Amino acid sequence: MSGSAVDEYYPGLEGVIANETAIANIEGKDGSGGLEYRGYRIEDLADSVSYEETAFLLLHGDLPTASQLKDFDQRLKASRAIPEALVGLYKQIPASIHPMDVLRTSVSVLAHYDPDVSAPPSDHAANVRKAERLIAQMATAVAYRERVVKGLPLIAPDAKLDHAANFLHMVSGKVPSAVVRQAFDVSLVLYTEHELNASTFSARVTASTLSDLHSAIVAAVGTLKGPLHGGANEEAWKVLERVGAPENAERWIEDALARKERIMGFGHRVYKKGDPRAAILKRYCASIAREIGDDRWERIAEPIERAVTTQKLLPPNVDWPSARLYHYMGLGIELYTPIFAMARVAGWAAHVIEQLDHNRLMRPRARYIGPPAREIKPLQER
Ligand code: CMC
């Protein structure tokens, strides 16, 4: 595109191809609306690889060998500590501040202490090192702030635990059961990457100015927070809570749809026939509900899901099941979106690195709809 004509305008950039990427494909191999990370179907990844293997796949281009995974795992574990200065800040930031805002600040502070802080923004190897450190540190940051707000002692990262179990342990002080650990790990795998969603796009825009990886992740955290994006998992939980009991669900959703309310956790800009991540996570919700012996939230969710899908033709997205999954795990509602962020950081970082490896400044145009050119009147005549 060149010249000054701004003929084609796509509100919300819907359908616009703004990047090439080798990281994720949300068309599926046959254009069916599936999801693949570097060619691997999400259904296969969810069933057979850990969050650590997924993060390695995104950052390094392929699934790790056993020895690559061992080294990667050791690097992550060695990077879990966060600076004392940041922990001190958690004690000073008012407890009422949302964890997503604190996480945004945390990434910014972590940048100052990163050993590669002075590396040039396009240094591929330094960016991979920064990304690996951030993956480990963001989990600790979310857990520590949560413990500080609750007035509880901090629980240091435990090198005997993997990424998923260690996070849950740092938050609650309990090592999760195998079923809970696996379900949480799967949720992280599903949240790790999703092509050019709003937060990834903002990360790539920031990187495209040759800014640094941490700045791009700060932008991404701020973008993820909104309820139309990552903030939807918190909002989806509020829907379930508002309904309160299975016998209220049908009536509630009929009324909400009649009021033309936007039902959080439903609909998607790209997937019109269903979000494959939601179907996977729904299975885990059912099995955890069975494990804890309480299917109340499943019975509330089901009629809502049926009504929105059949009446509005809007199937659930990943945030619909993840909200109740995290509730079953005893996680506070305000942790839901930060958990999304601490998983997605691997995807964001992979995109930032891809952007910086083949950079072109992102600078789109806007169609001007303001007043025509006019003269400035002297102050007394305005
Ligand atoms: N509930 C009710 N109506 C909806 C919903 C919904 N969740 N989503 C879209 N619509 C309606 C909307 O009101 C509009 O109707 P009308 O044409 O009569 O005015 C129509 O569908 C088109 O809406 P849109 O906002 O222009 O469509 P979009 O493609 O931009 O929507 C979306 C994508 C995700 C912003 C939207 O579906 C939505 O707001 N969903 C709820 C928030 C949510 O769950 N976000 C998570 C997205 S996926 C994972 C993630 O990023 O976290």
Short mmCIF file of C-alpha atoms and ligand atoms in Angstrom, two decimals:
data_model
loop_
_atom_site.label_atom_id
_atom_site.label_comp_id
_atom_site.label_asym_id
_atom_site.label_seq_id
_atom_site.Cartn_x
_atom_site.Cartn_y
_atom_site.Cartn_z
CA MET A 1 0.00 0.00 0.00
CA SER A 2 1.36 3.48 -0.81
CA GLY A 3 0.30 7.07 -1.38
CA SER A 4 -2.26 8.93 0.73
CA ALA A 5 -5.46 7.15 -0.31
CA VAL A 6 -6.91 5.25 2.63
CA ASP A 7 -9.51 3.28 0.73
CA GLU A 8 -9.83 0.13 2.73
CA TYR A 9 -10.83 0.32 6.34
CA TYR A 10 -11.50 -2.74 8.52
CA PRO A 11 -12.83 -1.67 11.94
CA GLY A 12 -11.01 -3.55 14.66
CA LEU A 13 -8.59 -4.70 11.93
CA GLU A 14 -10.96 -7.63 11.38
CA GLY A 15 -9.59 -10.00 8.74
CA VAL A 16 -6.46 -7.89 8.17
CA ILE A 17 -3.24 -9.88 7.74
CA ALA A 18 -0.71 -7.75 9.62
CA ASN A 19 2.11 -10.27 10.04
CA GLU A 20 3.57 -13.51 8.86
CA THR A 21 4.29 -15.99 11.63
CA ALA A 22 5.66 -19.49 12.02
CA ILE A 23 4.46 -19.72 15.63
CA ALA A 24 0.73 -20.48 15.58
CA ASN A 25 -1.93 -21.28 13.02
CA ILE A 26 -5.57 -20.82 13.94
CA GLU A 27 -6.98 -21.99 10.62
CA GLY A 28 -6.03 -25.62 11.20
CA LYS A 29 -4.52 -27.71 8.40
CA ASP A 30 -7.82 -27.91 6.51
CA GLY A 31 -9.09 -24.41 7.28
CA SER A 32 -11.40 -25.88 9.91
CA GLY A 33 -10.66 -23.36 12.65
CA GLY A 34 -8.32 -25.61 14.59
CA LEU A 35 -5.29 -24.40 16.52
CA GLU A 36 -1.68 -25.48 16.02
CA TYR A 37 1.50 -24.37 17.73
CA ARG A 38 4.33 -24.67 15.21
CA GLY A 39 2.39 -27.35 13.33
CA TYR A 40 1.33 -29.43 16.35
CA ARG A 41 -2.42 -29.69 16.97
CA ILE A 42 -3.54 -28.24 20.29
CA GLU A 43 -5.50 -31.41 21.11
CA ASP A 44 -2.29 -33.47 20.80
CA LEU A 45 -0.22 -30.97 22.80
CA ALA A 46 -2.79 -30.73 25.60
CA ASP A 47 -2.87 -34.49 26.03
CA SER A 48 0.83 -35.19 25.87
CA VAL A 49 3.19 -32.30 26.65
CA SER A 50 3.84 -30.08 29.65
CA TYR A 51 3.82 -26.30 29.81
CA GLU A 52 7.63 -26.39 29.86
CA GLU A 53 7.76 -28.42 26.62
CA THR A 54 5.23 -26.04 25.05
CA ALA A 55 7.21 -22.97 26.05
CA PHE A 56 10.38 -24.57 24.63
CA LEU A 57 8.52 -25.36 21.39
CA LEU A 58 7.47 -21.73 20.99
CA LEU A 59 10.81 -20.18 21.88
CA HIS A 60 13.13 -22.68 20.19
CA GLY A 61 11.07 -23.84 17.21
CA ASP A 62 10.49 -27.52 18.03
CA LEU A 63 9.65 -29.83 20.91
CA PRO A 64 12.70 -30.49 23.09
CA THR A 65 14.66 -33.72 23.22
CA ALA A 66 14.97 -35.26 26.68
CA SER A 67 18.31 -33.57 27.33
CA GLN A 68 17.13 -30.22 25.95
CA LEU A 69 14.11 -30.41 28.25
CA LYS A 70 16.31 -31.24 31.24
CA ASP A 71 18.51 -28.20 30.55
CA PHE A 72 15.53 -25.92 29.87
CA ASP A 73 13.85 -27.07 33.06
CA GLN A 74 17.00 -26.36 35.04
CA ARG A 75 17.31 -22.90 33.52
CA LEU A 76 13.68 -22.12 34.42
CA LYS A 77 14.10 -23.39 37.97
CA ALA A 78 17.29 -21.38 38.40
CA SER A 79 15.42 -18.24 37.33
CA ARG A 80 12.42 -18.49 39.62
CA ALA A 81 13.65 -16.04 42.28
CA ILE A 82 12.58 -12.40 41.95
CA PRO A 83 14.50 -9.36 43.25
CA GLU A 84 13.99 -8.35 46.89
CA ALA A 85 13.23 -4.84 45.67
CA LEU A 86 10.18 -6.15 43.84
CA VAL A 87 8.95 -8.07 46.88
CA GLY A 88 9.41 -4.85 48.89
CA LEU A 89 7.30 -3.00 46.33
CA TYR A 90 4.49 -5.56 46.74
CA LYS A 91 4.30 -4.56 50.39
CA GLN A 92 3.95 -0.89 49.46
CA ILE A 93 1.46 -1.05 46.59
CA PRO A 94 -2.05 -0.77 48.09
CA ALA A 95 -3.72 -4.18 48.53
CA SER A 96 -6.70 -2.94 46.48
CA ILE A 97 -4.66 -2.69 43.27
CA HIS A 98 -5.60 -5.41 40.80
CA PRO A 99 -2.96 -8.16 40.37
CA MET A 100 -2.85 -7.49 36.60
CA ASP A 101 -1.73 -3.92 37.29
CA VAL A 102 0.86 -5.19 39.74
CA LEU A 103 2.02 -7.78 37.21
CA ARG A 104 2.46 -5.04 34.59
CA THR A 105 4.61 -3.11 37.08
CA SER A 106 6.46 -6.33 37.98
CA VAL A 107 7.56 -6.99 34.40
CA SER A 108 8.81 -3.43 34.19
CA VAL A 109 10.81 -3.77 37.42
CA LEU A 110 12.16 -7.20 36.39
CA ALA A 111 13.60 -5.53 33.28
CA HIS A 112 15.90 -3.38 35.42
CA TYR A 113 17.42 -6.44 37.09
CA ASP A 114 17.73 -8.68 34.04
CA PRO A 115 21.39 -9.65 33.39
CA ASP A 116 20.87 -8.89 29.67
CA VAL A 117 19.34 -5.47 30.28
CA SER A 118 22.04 -3.78 28.19
CA ALA A 119 21.89 -6.22 25.26
CA PRO A 120 20.80 -4.68 21.97
CA PRO A 121 17.01 -5.19 21.41
CA SER A 122 17.62 -7.41 18.36
CA ASP A 123 20.09 -9.76 20.07
CA HIS A 124 18.26 -13.06 19.45
CA ALA A 125 20.15 -15.13 22.04
CA ALA A 126 19.75 -12.45 24.74
CA ASN A 127 16.04 -12.19 23.98
CA VAL A 128 15.59 -15.95 24.39
CA ARG A 129 17.41 -15.76 27.74
CA LYS A 130 15.21 -12.84 28.84
CA ALA A 131 12.10 -14.75 27.79
CA GLU A 132 13.09 -17.88 29.72
CA ARG A 133 13.75 -15.82 32.84
CA LEU A 134 10.43 -14.00 32.54
CA ILE A 135 8.49 -17.26 32.18
CA ALA A 136 9.93 -18.42 35.51
CA GLN A 137 9.77 -15.05 37.27
CA MET A 138 6.21 -14.08 36.32
CA ALA A 139 4.81 -17.15 38.12
CA THR A 140 6.71 -16.22 41.28
CA ALA A 141 5.66 -12.58 40.94
CA VAL A 142 1.95 -13.47 40.76
CA ALA A 143 2.19 -15.89 43.70
CA TYR A 144 4.23 -13.58 45.93
CA ARG A 145 1.97 -10.58 45.45
CA GLU A 146 -1.03 -12.79 46.26
CA ARG A 147 0.61 -13.96 49.51
CA VAL A 148 1.59 -10.40 50.46
CA VAL A 149 -1.97 -9.12 49.90
CA LYS A 150 -3.34 -11.94 52.04
CA GLY A 151 -0.79 -11.22 54.79
CA LEU A 152 0.65 -14.73 54.45
CA PRO A 153 4.35 -15.72 54.57
CA LEU A 154 5.99 -16.17 51.17
CA ILE A 155 6.61 -19.72 49.97
CA ALA A 156 9.89 -20.01 48.10
CA PRO A 157 9.92 -21.78 44.73
CA ASP A 158 10.50 -25.53 45.13
CA ALA A 159 12.92 -27.05 42.63
CA LYS A 160 11.35 -30.48 43.14
CA LEU A 161 8.11 -29.21 41.58
CA ASP A 162 7.41 -28.48 37.92
CA HIS A 163 6.13 -25.10 36.71
CA ALA A 164 2.42 -25.83 37.28
CA ALA A 165 2.75 -27.56 40.66
CA ASN A 166 5.28 -25.03 41.91
CA PHE A 167 2.94 -22.11 41.14
CA LEU A 168 0.00 -23.74 42.92
CA HIS A 169 2.26 -24.57 45.86
CA MET A 170 3.62 -21.01 46.07
CA VAL A 171 0.05 -19.64 46.11
CA SER A 172 -1.61 -22.09 48.50
CA GLY A 173 1.17 -23.84 50.43
CA LYS A 174 -0.20 -27.19 49.24
CA VAL A 175 1.30 -29.52 46.67
CA PRO A 176 -1.60 -30.17 44.25
CA SER A 177 -2.98 -33.65 43.59
CA ALA A 178 -1.89 -35.26 40.31
CA VAL A 179 -5.31 -34.54 38.76
CA VAL A 180 -5.28 -30.87 39.74
CA ARG A 181 -1.67 -30.42 38.65
CA GLN A 182 -2.41 -31.91 35.26
CA ALA A 183 -5.55 -29.84 34.70
CA PHE A 184 -3.70 -26.65 35.65
CA ASP A 185 -0.79 -27.58 33.39
CA VAL A 186 -3.20 -28.17 30.48
CA SER A 187 -4.81 -24.78 31.08
CA LEU A 188 -1.35 -23.18 30.84
CA VAL A 189 -0.62 -25.08 27.60
CA LEU A 190 -3.92 -23.84 26.13
CA TYR A 191 -3.25 -20.27 27.19
CA THR A 192 0.38 -20.21 25.97
CA GLU A 193 -0.15 -18.91 22.46
CA HIS A 194 -2.84 -17.65 20.10
CA GLU A 195 -1.46 -16.00 16.96
CA LEU A 196 -2.14 -12.28 16.54
CA ASN A 197 -4.59 -11.68 19.37
CA ALA A 198 -4.75 -8.13 20.78
CA SER A 199 -2.03 -8.51 23.42
CA THR A 200 0.38 -10.29 21.07
CA PHE A 201 -0.26 -7.63 18.46
CA SER A 202 0.52 -4.85 20.93
CA ALA A 203 3.71 -6.69 21.95
CA ARG A 204 4.77 -6.91 18.29
CA VAL A 205 3.93 -3.25 17.65
CA THR A 206 6.11 -2.24 20.61
CA ALA A 207 8.96 -4.50 19.46
CA SER A 208 8.69 -3.16 15.92
CA THR A 209 10.03 0.23 17.06
CA LEU A 210 13.17 -1.69 18.17
CA SER A 211 12.11 -1.32 21.76
CA ASP A 212 13.15 -4.10 24.15
CA LEU A 213 11.47 -7.42 24.99
CA HIS A 214 10.40 -6.39 28.51
CA SER A 215 8.73 -3.21 27.19
CA ALA A 216 6.80 -5.31 24.69
CA ILE A 217 5.65 -7.69 27.45
CA VAL A 218 4.57 -4.74 29.61
CA ALA A 219 2.40 -3.54 26.71
CA ALA A 220 1.00 -7.05 26.30
CA VAL A 221 0.08 -7.41 29.98
CA GLY A 222 -1.75 -4.08 29.84
CA THR A 223 -3.64 -5.19 26.73
CA LEU A 224 -4.54 -8.63 28.09
CA LYS A 225 -6.19 -7.11 31.13
CA GLY A 226 -9.32 -5.86 29.31
CA PRO A 227 -12.56 -7.86 29.67
CA LEU A 228 -12.89 -8.38 25.91
CA HIS A 229 -9.56 -10.25 26.04
CA GLY A 230 -7.90 -12.02 28.99
CA GLY A 231 -10.02 -10.26 31.59
CA ALA A 232 -12.94 -12.34 30.29
CA ASN A 233 -12.05 -15.31 32.51
CA GLU A 234 -12.71 -13.22 35.63
CA GLU A 235 -15.93 -11.91 34.11
CA ALA A 236 -17.04 -15.43 33.18
CA TRP A 237 -16.69 -16.46 36.81
CA LYS A 238 -18.82 -13.48 37.87
CA VAL A 239 -21.57 -14.74 35.53
CA LEU A 240 -21.57 -18.16 37.22
CA GLU A 241 -21.53 -16.57 40.66
CA ARG A 242 -24.38 -14.21 39.78
CA VAL A 243 -26.51 -17.17 38.66
CA GLY A 244 -25.64 -18.96 41.89
CA ALA A 245 -27.63 -22.18 41.54
CA PRO A 246 -28.40 -24.65 38.71
CA GLU A 247 -32.15 -24.05 38.99
CA ASN A 248 -31.61 -20.32 38.20
CA ALA A 249 -29.50 -20.84 35.09
CA GLU A 250 -32.11 -21.19 32.33
CA ARG A 251 -34.15 -18.24 33.53
CA TRP A 252 -31.07 -16.09 34.05
CA ILE A 253 -29.68 -16.65 30.58
CA GLU A 254 -33.06 -16.12 28.88
CA ASP A 255 -33.35 -12.77 30.67
CA ALA A 256 -29.75 -11.79 29.94
CA LEU A 257 -30.13 -12.58 26.24
CA ALA A 258 -33.43 -10.71 26.10
CA ARG A 259 -31.62 -7.69 27.61
CA LYS A 260 -28.99 -8.14 24.86
CA GLU A 261 -26.26 -8.52 27.46
CA ARG A 262 -22.78 -9.54 26.35
CA ILE A 263 -22.13 -12.90 27.98
CA MET A 264 -18.49 -13.07 28.96
CA GLY A 265 -16.64 -16.23 27.94
CA PHE A 266 -18.63 -16.56 24.69
CA GLY A 267 -17.84 -15.57 21.12
CA HIS A 268 -14.56 -15.05 19.34
CA ARG A 269 -13.30 -12.75 16.62
CA VAL A 270 -11.83 -15.65 14.61
CA TYR A 271 -13.48 -18.91 15.74
CA LYS A 272 -17.10 -18.78 14.64
CA LYS A 273 -17.80 -22.49 15.06
CA GLY A 274 -16.15 -22.96 18.42
CA ASP A 275 -12.88 -22.48 20.26
CA PRO A 276 -11.04 -25.83 20.36
CA ARG A 277 -9.43 -24.85 23.67
CA ALA A 278 -12.83 -24.57 25.36
CA ALA A 279 -13.79 -28.13 24.41
CA ILE A 280 -10.52 -29.48 25.85
CA LEU A 281 -10.79 -27.57 29.11
CA LYS A 282 -14.45 -28.48 29.59
CA ARG A 283 -13.40 -32.14 29.95
CA TYR A 284 -10.96 -31.18 32.69
CA CYS A 285 -13.64 -29.14 34.48
CA ALA A 286 -15.88 -32.19 34.56
CA SER A 287 -13.15 -34.46 35.92
CA ILE A 288 -12.06 -31.99 38.64
CA ALA A 289 -15.70 -31.42 39.63
CA ARG A 290 -15.99 -35.21 40.02
CA GLU A 291 -12.78 -35.34 42.06
CA ILE A 292 -14.01 -32.69 44.50
CA GLY A 293 -17.50 -34.19 44.53
CA ASP A 294 -19.32 -30.98 43.60
CA ASP A 295 -20.83 -30.53 40.14
CA ARG A 296 -22.88 -27.43 40.98
CA TRP A 297 -20.90 -25.09 38.70
CA GLU A 298 -20.96 -27.62 35.86
CA ARG A 299 -24.75 -27.74 36.17
CA ILE A 300 -24.93 -23.93 36.15
CA ALA A 301 -22.57 -23.65 33.17
CA GLU A 302 -24.30 -26.22 30.97
CA PRO A 303 -27.69 -24.52 30.33
CA ILE A 304 -25.97 -21.16 29.80
CA GLU A 305 -23.60 -22.72 27.28
CA ARG A 306 -26.48 -24.44 25.49
CA ALA A 307 -28.58 -21.26 25.29
CA VAL A 308 -25.81 -18.93 24.07
CA THR A 309 -24.59 -21.49 21.55
CA THR A 310 -27.99 -22.31 20.09
CA GLN A 311 -29.74 -18.95 20.32
CA LYS A 312 -26.85 -16.56 19.59
CA LEU A 313 -24.67 -19.02 17.66
CA LEU A 314 -21.82 -18.01 19.93
CA PRO A 315 -19.95 -21.02 21.33
CA PRO A 316 -17.87 -20.67 24.50
CA ASN A 317 -14.26 -19.56 24.27
CA VAL A 318 -11.38 -20.75 26.46
CA ASP A 319 -12.23 -18.30 29.25
CA TRP A 320 -15.61 -19.90 29.94
CA PRO A 321 -14.31 -23.24 31.30
CA SER A 322 -11.06 -21.82 32.70
CA ALA A 323 -13.02 -19.62 35.13
CA ARG A 324 -14.62 -22.56 36.91
CA LEU A 325 -11.53 -24.72 36.58
CA TYR A 326 -9.53 -22.16 38.57
CA HIS A 327 -12.36 -21.84 41.08
CA TYR A 328 -12.24 -25.61 41.70
CA MET A 329 -8.53 -25.22 42.43
CA GLY A 330 -9.26 -22.69 45.16
CA LEU A 331 -7.64 -19.83 43.23
CA GLY A 332 -8.93 -16.30 43.91
CA ILE A 333 -10.83 -14.71 41.03
CA GLU A 334 -8.30 -11.89 40.65
CA LEU A 335 -5.62 -14.47 39.84
CA TYR A 336 -7.40 -15.78 36.75
CA THR A 337 -6.13 -13.19 34.28
CA PRO A 338 -2.60 -13.05 35.77
CA ILE A 339 -2.45 -16.85 35.30
CA PHE A 340 -3.39 -16.32 31.64
CA ALA A 341 -0.55 -13.77 31.41
CA MET A 342 2.07 -15.97 33.08
CA ALA A 343 1.24 -18.71 30.55
CA ARG A 344 0.95 -16.40 27.50
CA VAL A 345 4.34 -14.79 28.18
CA ALA A 346 5.99 -17.65 26.26
CA GLY A 347 3.84 -16.88 23.20
CA TRP A 348 4.32 -13.13 23.53
CA ALA A 349 8.09 -13.55 23.79
CA ALA A 350 8.20 -15.90 20.78
CA HIS A 351 6.35 -13.27 18.74
CA VAL A 352 8.57 -10.43 19.95
CA ILE A 353 11.66 -12.42 18.97
CA GLU A 354 10.13 -13.31 15.58
CA GLN A 355 9.29 -9.63 15.06
CA LEU A 356 12.80 -8.46 15.97
CA ASP A 357 14.40 -11.16 13.82
CA HIS A 358 12.57 -9.87 10.71
CA ASN A 359 11.59 -6.39 11.73
CA ARG A 360 9.64 -3.76 9.88
CA LEU A 361 8.17 -0.84 11.84
CA MET A 362 4.41 -1.22 12.27
CA ARG A 363 2.83 2.03 11.30
CA PRO A 364 -0.65 1.71 9.83
CA ARG A 365 -2.83 4.58 8.64
CA ALA A 366 -6.12 6.04 9.86
CA ARG A 367 -8.91 7.36 7.68
CA TYR A 368 -9.45 10.99 8.64
CA ILE A 369 -13.08 11.88 9.46
CA GLY A 370 -12.54 15.21 11.30
CA PRO A 371 -13.26 18.78 10.06
CA PRO A 372 -11.80 19.89 6.71
CA ALA A 373 -8.70 22.09 6.66
CA ARG A 374 -9.50 25.46 8.25
CA GLU A 375 -7.89 28.75 9.29
CA ILE A 376 -7.00 29.56 12.91
CA LYS A 377 -9.05 32.56 14.12
CA PRO A 378 -7.31 35.00 16.41
CA LEU A 379 -8.08 34.29 20.10
CA GLN A 380 -10.53 37.22 20.47
CA GLU A 381 -12.61 36.03 17.49
CA ARG A 382 -13.08 32.36 18.52
N1 CMC B 1 -22.54 -12.26 24.23
C1 CMC B 1 -23.57 -11.72 23.58
N2 CMC B 1 -23.48 -11.17 22.36
C2 CMC B 1 -22.26 -11.16 21.79
C3 CMC B 1 -21.14 -11.73 22.38
C4 CMC B 1 -21.31 -12.29 23.67
N3 CMC B 1 -20.27 -12.82 24.32
N4 CMC B 1 -20.08 -11.59 21.57
C5 CMC B 1 -20.51 -10.96 20.48
N5 CMC B 1 -21.84 -10.70 20.61
C6 CMC B 1 -22.69 -10.04 19.65
C7 CMC B 1 -22.53 -8.52 19.76
O1 CMC B 1 -23.39 -7.95 20.71
C8 CMC B 1 -22.83 -8.10 18.34
O2 CMC B 1 -24.23 -8.12 18.19
P1 CMC B 1 -24.96 -7.03 17.25
O3 CMC B 1 -24.38 -7.25 15.87
O4 CMC B 1 -26.40 -7.39 17.38
O5 CMC B 1 -24.61 -5.69 17.83
C9 CMC B 1 -22.26 -9.22 17.51
O6 CMC B 1 -22.25 -10.38 18.35
C10 CMC B 1 -20.84 -8.94 17.03
O7 CMC B 1 -20.06 -8.52 18.17
P2 CMC B 1 -18.59 -7.94 18.05
O8 CMC B 1 -18.16 -7.50 19.40
O9 CMC B 1 -18.50 -6.95 16.93
O10 CMC B 1 -17.85 -9.24 17.53
P3 CMC B 1 -16.33 -9.58 17.63
O11 CMC B 1 -16.00 -10.53 16.57
O12 CMC B 1 -15.52 -8.34 17.69
O13 CMC B 1 -16.35 -10.30 19.06
C11 CMC B 1 -15.41 -10.73 21.14
C12 CMC B 1 -15.31 -10.93 19.63
C13 CMC B 1 -14.53 -11.78 21.81
C14 CMC B 1 -14.92 -9.33 21.49
C15 CMC B 1 -16.88 -10.91 21.60
O14 CMC B 1 -17.40 -12.14 21.20
C16 CMC B 1 -17.04 -10.70 23.10
O15 CMC B 1 -17.11 -9.56 23.56
N6 CMC B 1 -17.07 -11.81 23.89
C17 CMC B 1 -17.14 -11.68 25.33
C18 CMC B 1 -15.77 -11.41 25.90
C19 CMC B 1 -14.90 -12.61 25.83
O16 CMC B 1 -15.32 -13.71 26.17
N7 CMC B 1 -13.64 -12.42 25.43
C20 CMC B 1 -12.65 -13.50 25.35
C21 CMC B 1 -12.22 -13.71 23.93
S1 CMC B 1 -11.36 -15.22 23.59
C22 CMC B 1 -10.02 -15.43 24.65
C23 CMC B 1 -9.34 -14.23 25.17
O17 CMC B 1 -8.88 -13.37 24.44
O18 CMC B 1 -9.26 -14.17 26.39
#
